Amino acid sequence: MELQSSWLLHTLYAFCFILLLLLLLSPRLALFPYLLRLKLWCSCEICEAYLNLSWAKSFDNLCDWYAHLLKCSPTKTILIHVLGNIITANPENIKYMLKTRFDNYPKGKPFSLILGDFLGRGIFNVDGDMWRFQKNMASLELDRSSIRSYAFEIVRCEIEKRLLPLLVSFSGKEDGVLDLQDIFRRFSFDSICQFSFGLDPECLQLSLPLSEFAVAFDLASRISAERAMAVSPLVWKIKRKLNIGSEKKMKEAIRIIDMLAQEVMRQKREMGLSSHKDLLSRFMRTVEDETYLRDIVISFLLAGRDTVASALTSFFWLLAKNPEIRSAIQAEADRVLGPNQEPKSFEQIEQLHYLQAAVYESMRLYPPIQFDSKFCQQDDVFPDGTFVKRGTRVTYHPYAMGRMEEIWGPDCLEFKPERWLRDGVFFSENHFKYPIFQGGFRVCLGKEMALMEIRSVCLSLLRRFHFKLVSPYHSTPRFSPGLTSTFRDGLLVLVREKR
């Protein structure tokens, strides 16, 4: 809460100071017409609370305040005037955006600019032909059973040879506090690099410091999120032009990220492309543009590292607070696979219905991507009657949706995997009620791979270890700004191996 509040205040101060400086030094810049079009202040209750940070007195996270506002709205839709942002938790509106009027709600140029330095022309930051090309290339590969088996073997090997031995080395030590969030990020980084690039960065060794690239990647993600939260894009654009503050740090982070992406592509060419199963080899056989390939590399990393690590962190936090669910997962595994037996294939993982339900339920309450935004191309009206003006940023909010009684019933705040089971068999809800993997035409292509990785890690760790949270822990996690959900203070635990 304090970090979010401090950052917003400094953004406002910096914005006012830079504008004043530019107006004094360069009166011919003609900023006045632009300033007149900006709604830098609004006297409505919501905008005042956003600007003066009074929301932070009652809520630990901005996402919790948004969830509160959306729950109180009759249409489950609100408007933050100073951001030019409509936010909705209405499933009908989300279906309308992601499917019915998909072409009218692209990622849009404003959003592409915000993420352009980081993600470039990667699949998460483009529309039209570029998006279709990357989607078609990736989906052709990810749908193959041989690729799923390849991914399963990579994950199993990373668990057996690195993750389990590392946790054993910390087991039972009173001073052996581990940050599971850090462990999961290292694990998922190793896994996605091996699967996507055929290269092994060996991050899952605590004797090694977190790589310079991983630090730069986290910084670029955080600053990109801060750009999106700015009252006006003029704030970060001016800072970038002057190469000061957070934008100076962003420039250095991008330099490091670009170096790694280029090194990945160099090594791939040296190893040869024709005989390798990884996704990057397939793209490199088709794409010659080096910058475009760099953007594809970064998008793979964002998809495979941060989201999986976020989902695992939230899941283990919930399991530590709900031991009966942890026991039910272990009982199912013993019944389906046999006592102390590991799944031997992708298909065996699919037989663990309660585990699948528990993972889905965890992501309902704590989605790895708390919100996602599009931009309206032409004036429109949502199914709930909300008028959407051309150029408006429109955000749907999975985090808030998971807390809606109208969607999930009066027990919506409970961690209850049973809501996903019918006669013991897992069933999924429609994508617009549960847009964790998006929905419509932009549904997540790596969904099955991510679920396999999450379930494999959970099952292996729960069968072998007890995890005890290091107090104090709040009833609600406190999040850091970023493109994916991140626990601000990590997930500190004591590890004890089962005997």
GROMACS .gro file of C-alpha atoms in nm:
model
  499
    1MET     CA    1   0.000   0.000   0.000
    2GLU     CA    2   0.275   0.244   0.097
    3LEU     CA    3   0.471   0.173  -0.223
    4GLN     CA    4   0.165   0.226  -0.442
    5SER     CA    5   0.072   0.547  -0.262
    6SER     CA    6   0.425   0.683  -0.278
    7TRP     CA    7   0.456   0.601  -0.646
    8LEU     CA    8   0.129   0.774  -0.739
    9LEU     CA    9   0.219   1.087  -0.544
   10HIS     CA   10   0.562   1.106  -0.703
   11THR     CA   11   0.407   1.058  -1.046
   12LEU     CA   12   0.173   1.352  -0.992
   13TYR     CA   13   0.452   1.571  -0.856
   14ALA     CA   14   0.683   1.478  -1.143
   15PHE     CA   15   0.408   1.542  -1.396
   16CYS     CA   16   0.336   1.891  -1.263
   17PHE     CA   17   0.705   1.979  -1.229
   18ILE     CA   18   0.802   1.864  -1.578
   19LEU     CA   19   0.510   2.043  -1.740
   20LEU     CA   20   0.594   2.365  -1.557
   21LEU     CA   21   0.961   2.333  -1.655
   22LEU     CA   22   0.881   2.274  -2.021
   23LEU     CA   23   0.633   2.560  -2.035
   24LEU     CA   24   0.882   2.800  -1.877
   25LEU     CA   25   1.175   2.697  -2.094
   26SER     CA   26   0.996   2.634  -2.422
   27PRO     CA   27   0.683   2.846  -2.458
   28ARG     CA   28   0.662   2.752  -2.827
   29LEU     CA   29   0.596   2.386  -2.752
   30ALA     CA   30   0.222   2.450  -2.789
   31LEU     CA   31   0.132   2.227  -2.496
   32PHE     CA   32  -0.168   2.437  -2.396
   33PRO     CA   33  -0.415   2.285  -2.648
   34TYR     CA   34  -0.313   1.936  -2.534
   35LEU     CA   35  -0.349   2.029  -2.167
   36LEU     CA   36  -0.696   2.162  -2.231
   37ARG     CA   37  -0.800   1.822  -2.370
   38LEU     CA   38  -0.661   1.631  -2.071
   39LYS     CA   39  -0.888   1.570  -1.775
   40LEU     CA   40  -0.620   1.603  -1.511
   41TRP     CA   41  -0.872   1.647  -1.231
   42CYS     CA   42  -1.225   1.534  -1.163
   43SER     CA   43  -1.441   1.613  -0.863
   44CYS     CA   44  -1.633   1.282  -0.866
   45GLU     CA   45  -1.583   1.062  -0.561
   46ILE     CA   46  -1.398   0.784  -0.743
   47CYS     CA   47  -1.150   1.011  -0.923
   48GLU     CA   48  -1.080   1.214  -0.609
   49ALA     CA   49  -1.007   0.894  -0.418
   50TYR     CA   50  -0.772   0.781  -0.696
   51LEU     CA   51  -0.586   1.113  -0.715
   52ASN     CA   52  -0.554   1.189  -0.343
   53LEU     CA   53  -0.495   0.820  -0.257
   54SER     CA   54  -0.769   0.812   0.006
   55TRP     CA   55  -0.858   0.461  -0.117
   56ALA     CA   56  -0.530   0.343   0.043
   57LYS     CA   57  -0.670   0.411   0.391
   58SER     CA   58  -0.914   0.122   0.356
   59PHE     CA   59  -0.751  -0.113   0.104
   60ASP     CA   60  -0.407  -0.273   0.087
   61ASN     CA   61  -0.413  -0.300  -0.293
   62LEU     CA   62  -0.551  -0.095  -0.578
   63CYS     CA   63  -0.710  -0.412  -0.719
   64ASP     CA   64  -0.907  -0.459  -0.395
   65TRP     CA   65  -1.042  -0.105  -0.417
   66TYR     CA   66  -1.146  -0.164  -0.778
   67ALA     CA   67  -1.313  -0.490  -0.672
   68HIS     CA   68  -1.506  -0.301  -0.403
   69LEU     CA   69  -1.622  -0.034  -0.650
   70LEU     CA   70  -1.727  -0.295  -0.905
   71LYS     CA   71  -1.920  -0.496  -0.646
   72CYS     CA   72  -2.110  -0.182  -0.547
   73SER     CA   73  -2.193  -0.087  -0.907
   74PRO     CA   74  -2.538  -0.207  -1.026
   75THR     CA   75  -2.392  -0.285  -1.371
   76LYS     CA   76  -2.058  -0.412  -1.236
   77THR     CA   77  -1.895  -0.142  -1.450
   78ILE     CA   78  -1.724   0.182  -1.342
   79LEU     CA   79  -1.549   0.476  -1.511
   80ILE     CA   80  -1.227   0.637  -1.387
   81HIS     CA   81  -1.257   0.973  -1.565
   82VAL     CA   82  -0.900   1.092  -1.502
   83LEU     CA   83  -0.765   0.773  -1.660
   84GLY     CA   84  -1.018   0.765  -1.943
   85ASN     CA   85  -1.072   0.406  -1.835
   86ILE     CA   86  -1.392   0.198  -1.820
   87ILE     CA   87  -1.346  -0.105  -1.591
   88THR     CA   88  -1.593  -0.392  -1.596
   89ALA     CA   89  -1.654  -0.721  -1.414
   90ASN     CA   90  -1.971  -0.799  -1.610
   91PRO     CA   91  -1.943  -1.132  -1.801
   92GLU     CA   92  -2.178  -1.008  -2.076
   93ASN     CA   93  -1.958  -0.706  -2.138
   94ILE     CA   94  -1.649  -0.925  -2.147
   95LYS     CA   95  -1.804  -1.161  -2.401
   96TYR     CA   96  -1.900  -0.858  -2.608
   97MET     CA   97  -1.539  -0.725  -2.602
   98LEU     CA   98  -1.355  -1.052  -2.657
   99LYS     CA   99  -1.591  -1.222  -2.901
  100THR     CA  100  -1.901  -1.039  -3.028
  101ARG     CA  101  -1.722  -0.711  -3.119
  102PHE     CA  102  -1.365  -0.842  -3.111
  103ASP     CA  103  -1.253  -0.621  -3.402
  104ASN     CA  104  -1.373  -0.307  -3.221
  105TYR     CA  105  -1.162  -0.379  -2.911
  106PRO     CA  106  -0.799  -0.437  -3.016
  107LYS     CA  107  -0.502  -0.392  -2.788
  108GLY     CA  108  -0.476  -0.054  -2.958
  109LYS     CA  109  -0.194   0.190  -3.027
  110PRO     CA  110  -0.198   0.354  -2.680
  111PHE     CA  111  -0.143   0.017  -2.513
  112SER     CA  112   0.116  -0.087  -2.772
  113LEU     CA  113   0.309   0.233  -2.693
  114ILE     CA  114   0.301   0.163  -2.319
  115LEU     CA  115   0.447  -0.185  -2.366
  116GLY     CA  116   0.634  -0.119  -2.689
  117ASP     CA  117   0.983  -0.080  -2.540
  118PHE     CA  118   0.942  -0.406  -2.348
  119LEU     CA  119   0.731  -0.636  -2.567
  120GLY     CA  120   0.774  -0.472  -2.906
  121ARG     CA  121   0.573  -0.657  -3.169
  122GLY     CA  122   0.527  -0.972  -2.962
  123ILE     CA  123   0.192  -1.150  -2.960
  124PHE     CA  124   0.068  -0.976  -2.643
  125ASN     CA  125   0.120  -0.630  -2.789
  126VAL     CA  126  -0.004  -0.646  -3.149
  127ASP     CA  127  -0.326  -0.679  -3.347
  128GLY     CA  128  -0.416  -0.775  -3.701
  129ASP     CA  129  -0.186  -0.976  -3.925
  130MET     CA  130   0.110  -0.982  -3.685
  131TRP     CA  131  -0.108  -1.126  -3.408
  132ARG     CA  132  -0.265  -1.382  -3.643
  133PHE     CA  133   0.074  -1.497  -3.772
  134GLN     CA  134   0.216  -1.556  -3.424
  135LYS     CA  135  -0.106  -1.715  -3.301
  136ASN     CA  136  -0.122  -1.956  -3.596
  137MET     CA  137   0.244  -2.051  -3.571
  138ALA     CA  138   0.229  -2.114  -3.197
  139SER     CA  139  -0.106  -2.296  -3.200
  140LEU     CA  140   0.009  -2.535  -3.472
  141GLU     CA  141   0.298  -2.642  -3.252
  142LEU     CA  142   0.137  -2.634  -2.908
  143ASP     CA  143  -0.155  -2.851  -3.017
  144ARG     CA  144   0.074  -3.142  -3.109
  145SER     CA  145   0.087  -3.433  -2.865
  146SER     CA  146   0.463  -3.466  -2.923
  147ILE     CA  147   0.515  -3.108  -2.804
  148ARG     CA  148   0.308  -3.173  -2.491
  149SER     CA  149   0.517  -3.480  -2.414
  150TYR     CA  150   0.835  -3.277  -2.471
  151ALA     CA  151   0.713  -3.009  -2.227
  152PHE     CA  152   0.616  -3.272  -1.968
  153GLU     CA  153   0.964  -3.428  -1.979
  154ILE     CA  154   1.133  -3.089  -1.935
  155VAL     CA  155   0.918  -3.008  -1.631
  156ARG     CA  156   0.967  -3.352  -1.473
  157CYS     CA  157   1.343  -3.330  -1.520
  158GLU     CA  158   1.361  -2.980  -1.370
  159ILE     CA  159   1.158  -3.098  -1.069
  160GLU     CA  160   1.357  -3.417  -1.006
  161LYS     CA  161   1.709  -3.288  -1.069
  162ARG     CA  162   1.688  -2.935  -0.930
  163LEU     CA  163   1.372  -2.834  -0.744
  164LEU     CA  164   1.344  -3.132  -0.508
  165PRO     CA  165   1.717  -3.148  -0.417
  166LEU     CA  166   1.716  -2.775  -0.347
  167LEU     CA  167   1.421  -2.803  -0.107
  168VAL     CA  168   1.575  -3.109   0.063
  169SER     CA  169   1.888  -2.904   0.132
  170PHE     CA  170   1.678  -2.649   0.325
  171SER     CA  171   1.456  -2.902   0.500
  172GLY     CA  172   1.444  -2.890   0.878
  173LYS     CA  173   1.677  -2.591   0.919
  174GLU     CA  174   1.537  -2.341   1.168
  175ASP     CA  175   1.714  -2.061   0.987
  176GLY     CA  176   1.640  -2.211   0.645
  177VAL     CA  177   1.376  -1.964   0.533
  178LEU     CA  178   1.298  -1.987   0.164
  179ASP     CA  179   1.113  -1.744  -0.058
  180LEU     CA  180   0.890  -1.978  -0.259
  181GLN     CA  181   0.798  -1.698  -0.499
  182ASP     CA  182   1.165  -1.659  -0.593
  183ILE     CA  183   1.205  -2.037  -0.623
  184PHE     CA  184   0.903  -2.064  -0.853
  185ARG     CA  185   1.027  -1.780  -1.073
  186ARG     CA  186   1.365  -1.945  -1.112
  187PHE     CA  187   1.200  -2.281  -1.184
  188SER     CA  188   0.960  -2.143  -1.445
  189PHE     CA  189   1.239  -1.939  -1.608
  190ASP     CA  190   1.454  -2.251  -1.652
  191SER     CA  191   1.156  -2.449  -1.784
  192ILE     CA  192   1.034  -2.192  -2.037
  193CYS     CA  193   1.388  -2.132  -2.168
  194GLN     CA  194   1.438  -2.504  -2.226
  195PHE     CA  195   1.095  -2.551  -2.383
  196SER     CA  196   1.087  -2.236  -2.596
  197PHE     CA  197   1.456  -2.194  -2.684
  198GLY     CA  198   1.625  -2.527  -2.617
  199LEU     CA  199   1.865  -2.348  -2.378
  200ASP     CA  200   1.918  -2.398  -2.004
  201PRO     CA  201   1.999  -2.084  -1.796
  202GLU     CA  202   2.036  -2.291  -1.473
  203CYS     CA  203   1.866  -2.029  -1.255
  204LEU     CA  204   1.736  -2.282  -1.003
  205GLN     CA  205   2.053  -2.284  -0.798
  206LEU     CA  206   2.050  -2.059  -0.494
  207SER     CA  207   2.429  -2.059  -0.494
  208LEU     CA  208   2.396  -1.840  -0.802
  209PRO     CA  209   2.259  -1.487  -0.775
  210LEU     CA  210   1.947  -1.410  -0.973
  211SER     CA  211   2.065  -1.337  -1.325
  212GLU     CA  212   2.110  -0.982  -1.443
  213PHE     CA  213   1.854  -1.056  -1.710
  214ALA     CA  214   1.588  -1.172  -1.462
  215VAL     CA  215   1.634  -0.852  -1.259
  216ALA     CA  216   1.607  -0.640  -1.574
  217PHE     CA  217   1.298  -0.836  -1.685
  218ASP     CA  218   1.123  -0.770  -1.353
  219LEU     CA  219   1.214  -0.402  -1.364
  220ALA     CA  220   1.083  -0.359  -1.720
  221SER     CA  221   0.758  -0.532  -1.622
  222ARG     CA  222   0.711  -0.306  -1.320
  223ILE     CA  223   0.784   0.018  -1.504
  224SER     CA  224   0.554  -0.084  -1.790
  225ALA     CA  225   0.274  -0.134  -1.536
  226GLU     CA  226   0.349   0.206  -1.382
  227ARG     CA  227   0.319   0.364  -1.727
  228ALA     CA  228  -0.030   0.217  -1.758
  229MET     CA  229  -0.130   0.362  -1.419
  230ALA     CA  230  -0.016   0.715  -1.504
  231VAL     CA  231  -0.286   0.982  -1.519
  232SER     CA  232  -0.147   1.085  -1.859
  233PRO     CA  233   0.100   0.916  -2.098
  234LEU     CA  234   0.270   1.254  -2.117
  235VAL     CA  235   0.427   1.176  -1.777
  236TRP     CA  236   0.638   0.882  -1.889
  237LYS     CA  237   0.691   1.008  -2.245
  238ILE     CA  238   0.857   1.326  -2.119
  239LYS     CA  239   1.067   1.128  -1.869
  240ARG     CA  240   1.174   0.896  -2.150
  241LYS     CA  241   1.260   1.189  -2.376
  242LEU     CA  242   1.472   1.347  -2.103
  243ASN     CA  243   1.611   1.006  -1.996
  244ILE     CA  244   1.538   1.063  -1.627
  245GLY     CA  245   1.389   0.872  -1.332
  246SER     CA  246   1.217   0.540  -1.397
  247GLU     CA  247   1.249   0.579  -1.775
  248LYS     CA  248   1.627   0.594  -1.746
  249LYS     CA  249   1.613   0.264  -1.554
  250MET     CA  250   1.377   0.126  -1.819
  251LYS     CA  251   1.622   0.207  -2.096
  252GLU     CA  252   1.902   0.020  -1.917
  253ALA     CA  253   1.675  -0.278  -1.844
  254ILE     CA  254   1.573  -0.300  -2.211
  255ARG     CA  255   1.941  -0.290  -2.314
  256ILE     CA  256   2.010  -0.597  -2.097
  257ILE     CA  257   1.698  -0.777  -2.222
  258ASP     CA  258   1.795  -0.711  -2.583
  259MET     CA  259   2.144  -0.849  -2.522
  260LEU     CA  260   2.004  -1.175  -2.386
  261ALA     CA  261   1.754  -1.212  -2.671
  262GLN     CA  262   2.033  -1.162  -2.925
  263GLU     CA  263   2.251  -1.417  -2.744
  264VAL     CA  264   1.966  -1.670  -2.747
  265MET     CA  265   1.924  -1.629  -3.123
  266ARG     CA  266   2.301  -1.650  -3.184
  267GLN     CA  267   2.327  -1.975  -2.990
  268LYS     CA  268   2.026  -2.119  -3.169
  269ARG     CA  269   2.186  -2.054  -3.508
  270GLU     CA  270   2.514  -2.210  -3.396
  271MET     CA  271   2.328  -2.522  -3.279
  272GLY     CA  272   2.123  -2.542  -3.596
  273LEU     CA  273   1.748  -2.511  -3.633
  274SER     CA  274   1.628  -2.809  -3.832
  275SER     CA  275   1.650  -3.084  -3.569
  276HIS     CA  276   1.528  -2.897  -3.261
  277LYS     CA  277   1.181  -2.925  -3.107
  278ASP     CA  278   1.170  -2.589  -2.930
  279LEU     CA  279   0.930  -2.315  -3.042
  280LEU     CA  280   1.194  -2.055  -3.122
  281SER     CA  281   1.361  -2.284  -3.379
  282ARG     CA  282   1.031  -2.311  -3.560
  283PHE     CA  283   0.984  -1.933  -3.568
  284MET     CA  284   1.344  -1.873  -3.676
  285ARG     CA  285   1.299  -2.103  -3.975
  286THR     CA  286   1.024  -1.865  -4.094
  287VAL     CA  287   1.114  -1.517  -3.964
  288GLU     CA  288   1.431  -1.330  -4.067
  289ASP     CA  289   1.367  -0.995  -3.895
  290GLU     CA  290   1.598  -0.994  -3.589
  291THR     CA  291   1.398  -0.733  -3.398
  292TYR     CA  292   1.075  -0.922  -3.458
  293LEU     CA  293   1.237  -1.243  -3.333
  294ARG     CA  294   1.357  -1.057  -3.022
  295ASP     CA  295   0.998  -0.953  -2.949
  296ILE     CA  296   0.878  -1.311  -2.990
  297VAL     CA  297   1.146  -1.432  -2.747
  298ILE     CA  298   1.042  -1.179  -2.479
  299SER     CA  299   0.674  -1.268  -2.520
  300PHE     CA  300   0.754  -1.637  -2.464
  301LEU     CA  301   0.937  -1.547  -2.142
  302LEU     CA  302   0.657  -1.326  -2.011
  303ALA     CA  303   0.399  -1.598  -2.079
  304GLY     CA  304   0.597  -1.890  -1.944
  305ARG     CA  305   0.783  -1.743  -1.648
  306ASP     CA  306   0.581  -1.479  -1.469
  307THR     CA  307   0.229  -1.622  -1.500
  308VAL     CA  308   0.324  -1.976  -1.389
  309ALA     CA  309   0.530  -1.846  -1.095
  310SER     CA  310   0.244  -1.616  -0.991
  311ALA     CA  311  -0.011  -1.898  -1.001
  312LEU     CA  312   0.215  -2.129  -0.797
  313THR     CA  313   0.285  -1.861  -0.535
  314SER     CA  314  -0.083  -1.787  -0.474
  315PHE     CA  315  -0.170  -2.157  -0.471
  316PHE     CA  316   0.084  -2.248  -0.204
  317TRP     CA  317  -0.019  -1.946   0.003
  318LEU     CA  318  -0.377  -2.071  -0.002
  319LEU     CA  319  -0.280  -2.432   0.069
  320ALA     CA  320  -0.079  -2.325   0.373
  321LYS     CA  321  -0.396  -2.165   0.510
  322ASN     CA  322  -0.623  -2.456   0.407
  323PRO     CA  323  -0.454  -2.785   0.512
  324GLU     CA  324  -0.771  -2.989   0.449
  325ILE     CA  325  -0.747  -2.912   0.077
  326ARG     CA  326  -0.380  -3.006   0.074
  327SER     CA  327  -0.476  -3.343   0.228
  328ALA     CA  328  -0.752  -3.397  -0.029
  329ILE     CA  329  -0.505  -3.340  -0.315
  330GLN     CA  330  -0.266  -3.597  -0.171
  331ALA     CA  331  -0.546  -3.849  -0.113
  332GLU     CA  332  -0.659  -3.820  -0.475
  333ALA     CA  333  -0.304  -3.869  -0.603
  334ASP     CA  334  -0.260  -4.184  -0.388
  335ARG     CA  335  -0.591  -4.320  -0.516
  336VAL     CA  336  -0.538  -4.244  -0.886
  337LEU     CA  337  -0.161  -4.289  -0.926
  338GLY     CA  338  -0.079  -4.510  -0.631
  339PRO     CA  339   0.101  -4.421  -0.304
  340ASN     CA  340   0.416  -4.217  -0.366
  341GLN     CA  341   0.388  -4.264  -0.742
  342GLU     CA  342   0.460  -3.978  -0.982
  343PRO     CA  343   0.258  -3.917  -1.300
  344LYS     CA  344   0.433  -4.073  -1.597
  345SER     CA  345   0.270  -3.867  -1.871
  346PHE     CA  346   0.074  -3.557  -1.962
  347GLU     CA  347  -0.239  -3.773  -1.982
  348GLN     CA  348  -0.201  -3.905  -1.625
  349ILE     CA  349  -0.196  -3.548  -1.491
  350GLU     CA  350  -0.535  -3.495  -1.657
  351GLN     CA  351  -0.686  -3.770  -1.437
  352LEU     CA  352  -0.635  -3.568  -1.118
  353HIS     CA  353  -0.967  -3.386  -1.115
  354TYR     CA  354  -0.954  -3.249  -0.761
  355LEU     CA  355  -0.606  -3.108  -0.818
  356GLN     CA  356  -0.729  -2.940  -1.136
  357ALA     CA  357  -1.026  -2.796  -0.947
  358ALA     CA  358  -0.801  -2.662  -0.671
  359VAL     CA  359  -0.571  -2.489  -0.924
  360TYR     CA  360  -0.867  -2.329  -1.101
  361GLU     CA  361  -1.013  -2.217  -0.770
  362SER     CA  362  -0.683  -2.062  -0.665
  363MET     CA  363  -0.663  -1.864  -0.990
  364ARG     CA  364  -1.025  -1.755  -0.951
  365LEU     CA  365  -0.931  -1.577  -0.630
  366TYR     CA  366  -0.577  -1.475  -0.730
  367PRO     CA  367  -0.542  -1.460  -1.109
  368PRO     CA  368  -0.187  -1.423  -1.243
  369ILE     CA  369  -0.314  -1.141  -1.468
  370GLN     CA  370  -0.542  -0.931  -1.249
  371PHE     CA  371  -0.678  -0.719  -1.534
  372ASP     CA  372  -0.645  -0.677  -1.910
  373SER     CA  373  -0.715  -0.376  -2.128
  374LYS     CA  374  -0.830  -0.302  -2.482
  375PHE     CA  375  -0.906   0.023  -2.665
  376CYS     CA  376  -1.237   0.100  -2.832
  377GLN     CA  377  -1.201   0.188  -3.202
  378GLN     CA  378  -1.553   0.320  -3.270
  379ASP     CA  379  -1.828   0.453  -3.041
  380ASP     CA  380  -2.017   0.161  -2.891
  381VAL     CA  381  -2.262   0.055  -2.619
  382PHE     CA  382  -2.199  -0.238  -2.385
  383PRO     CA  383  -2.476  -0.492  -2.314
  384ASP     CA  384  -2.520  -0.334  -1.968
  385GLY     CA  385  -2.598   0.003  -2.133
  386THR     CA  386  -2.258   0.168  -2.074
  387PHE     CA  387  -2.165   0.407  -2.356
  388VAL     CA  388  -1.806   0.352  -2.476
  389LYS     CA  389  -1.654   0.648  -2.658
  390ARG     CA  390  -1.401   0.594  -2.934
  391GLY     CA  391  -1.046   0.585  -2.796
  392THR     CA  392  -1.155   0.483  -2.445
  393ARG     CA  393  -0.943   0.231  -2.260
  394VAL     CA  394  -1.165  -0.061  -2.156
  395THR     CA  395  -1.046  -0.301  -1.886
  396TYR     CA  396  -1.197  -0.627  -1.771
  397HIS     CA  397  -1.102  -0.732  -1.418
  398PRO     CA  398  -1.073  -1.108  -1.339
  399TYR     CA  399  -0.954  -1.032  -0.984
  400ALA     CA  400  -1.275  -0.844  -0.907
  401MET     CA  401  -1.489  -1.103  -1.085
  402GLY     CA  402  -1.363  -1.375  -0.850
  403ARG     CA  403  -1.517  -1.176  -0.562
  404MET     CA  404  -1.864  -1.127  -0.711
  405GLU     CA  405  -2.155  -1.299  -0.537
  406GLU     CA  406  -2.362  -1.252  -0.851
  407ILE     CA  407  -2.114  -1.470  -1.041
  408TRP     CA  408  -1.989  -1.721  -0.783
  409GLY     CA  409  -2.253  -1.718  -0.508
  410PRO     CA  410  -2.248  -1.610  -0.142
  411ASP     CA  411  -1.937  -1.823  -0.073
  412CYS     CA  412  -1.734  -1.644  -0.343
  413LEU     CA  413  -1.458  -1.544  -0.097
  414GLU     CA  414  -1.402  -1.904   0.016
  415PHE     CA  415  -1.130  -2.127  -0.131
  416LYS     CA  416  -1.358  -2.409  -0.240
  417PRO     CA  417  -1.236  -2.648  -0.515
  418GLU     CA  418  -1.565  -2.841  -0.498
  419ARG     CA  419  -1.737  -2.567  -0.699
  420TRP     CA  420  -1.549  -2.702  -1.003
  421LEU     CA  421  -1.656  -3.066  -0.961
  422ARG     CA  422  -1.964  -3.257  -1.069
  423ASP     CA  423  -1.979  -3.609  -0.933
  424GLY     CA  424  -1.606  -3.590  -0.873
  425VAL     CA  425  -1.526  -3.487  -1.232
  426PHE     CA  426  -1.377  -3.146  -1.315
  427PHE     CA  427  -1.583  -2.914  -1.534
  428SER     CA  428  -1.485  -2.566  -1.650
  429GLU     CA  429  -1.691  -2.249  -1.664
  430ASN     CA  430  -1.724  -2.040  -1.978
  431HIS     CA  431  -1.431  -1.809  -2.054
  432PHE     CA  432  -1.631  -1.492  -2.001
  433LYS     CA  433  -1.731  -1.579  -1.646
  434TYR     CA  434  -1.376  -1.699  -1.577
  435PRO     CA  435  -1.147  -1.501  -1.813
  436ILE     CA  436  -0.822  -1.612  -1.647
  437PHE     CA  437  -0.701  -1.742  -1.984
  438GLN     CA  438  -0.878  -1.464  -2.173
  439GLY     CA  439  -1.154  -1.583  -2.405
  440GLY     CA  440  -1.288  -1.557  -2.757
  441PHE     CA  441  -1.024  -1.526  -3.028
  442ARG     CA  442  -0.732  -1.433  -2.799
  443VAL     CA  443  -0.768  -1.727  -2.561
  444CYS     CA  444  -0.432  -1.831  -2.409
  445LEU     CA  445  -0.247  -2.070  -2.640
  446GLY     CA  446  -0.022  -2.209  -2.365
  447LYS     CA  447  -0.304  -2.285  -2.124
  448GLU     CA  448  -0.261  -2.664  -2.116
  449MET     CA  449   0.117  -2.639  -2.085
  450ALA     CA  450   0.090  -2.395  -1.794
  451LEU     CA  451  -0.167  -2.609  -1.613
  452MET     CA  452   0.050  -2.917  -1.657
  453GLU     CA  453   0.351  -2.735  -1.509
  454ILE     CA  454   0.155  -2.596  -1.213
  455ARG     CA  455  -0.002  -2.932  -1.128
  456SER     CA  456   0.326  -3.121  -1.164
  457VAL     CA  457   0.506  -2.888  -0.923
  458CYS     CA  458   0.219  -2.888  -0.673
  459LEU     CA  459   0.190  -3.265  -0.664
  460SER     CA  460   0.563  -3.329  -0.625
  461LEU     CA  461   0.610  -3.071  -0.350
  462LEU     CA  462   0.297  -3.154  -0.149
  463ARG     CA  463   0.384  -3.523  -0.139
  464ARG     CA  464   0.735  -3.464  -0.009
  465PHE     CA  465   0.729  -3.150   0.206
  466HIS     CA  466   0.543  -2.955   0.472
  467PHE     CA  467   0.549  -2.578   0.426
  468LYS     CA  468   0.496  -2.338   0.713
  469LEU     CA  469   0.438  -1.970   0.646
  470VAL     CA  470   0.678  -1.736   0.820
  471SER     CA  471   0.462  -1.489   1.010
  472PRO     CA  472   0.331  -1.229   0.997
  473TYR     CA  473   0.105  -1.274   0.695
  474HIS     CA  474  -0.198  -1.062   0.617
  475SER     CA  475  -0.542  -1.198   0.536
  476THR     CA  476  -0.495  -1.061   0.185
  477PRO     CA  477  -0.162  -1.066  -0.001
  478ARG     CA  478  -0.007  -0.729  -0.076
  479PHE     CA  479   0.091  -0.693  -0.439
  480SER     CA  480   0.365  -0.505  -0.621
  481PRO     CA  481   0.294  -0.314  -0.944
  482GLY     CA  482   0.366  -0.531  -1.248
  483LEU     CA  483   0.218  -0.692  -1.556
  484THR     CA  484   0.158  -1.007  -1.352
  485SER     CA  485   0.049  -1.052  -0.991
  486THR     CA  486   0.348  -1.052  -0.754
  487PHE     CA  487   0.353  -1.077  -0.373
  488ARG     CA  488   0.529  -0.763  -0.254
  489ASP     CA  489   0.717  -0.940   0.027
  490GLY     CA  490   0.757  -1.275  -0.145
  491LEU     CA  491   0.629  -1.601   0.008
  492LEU     CA  492   0.859  -1.686   0.299
  493VAL     CA  493   0.830  -2.041   0.431
  494LEU     CA  494   1.006  -2.298   0.647
  495VAL     CA  495   1.043  -2.634   0.470
  496ARG     CA  496   1.027  -2.976   0.637
  497GLU     CA  497   1.069  -3.300   0.444
  498LYS     CA  498   0.813  -3.572   0.515
  499ARG     CA  499   0.946  -3.901   0.649
   0.00000   0.00000   0.00000
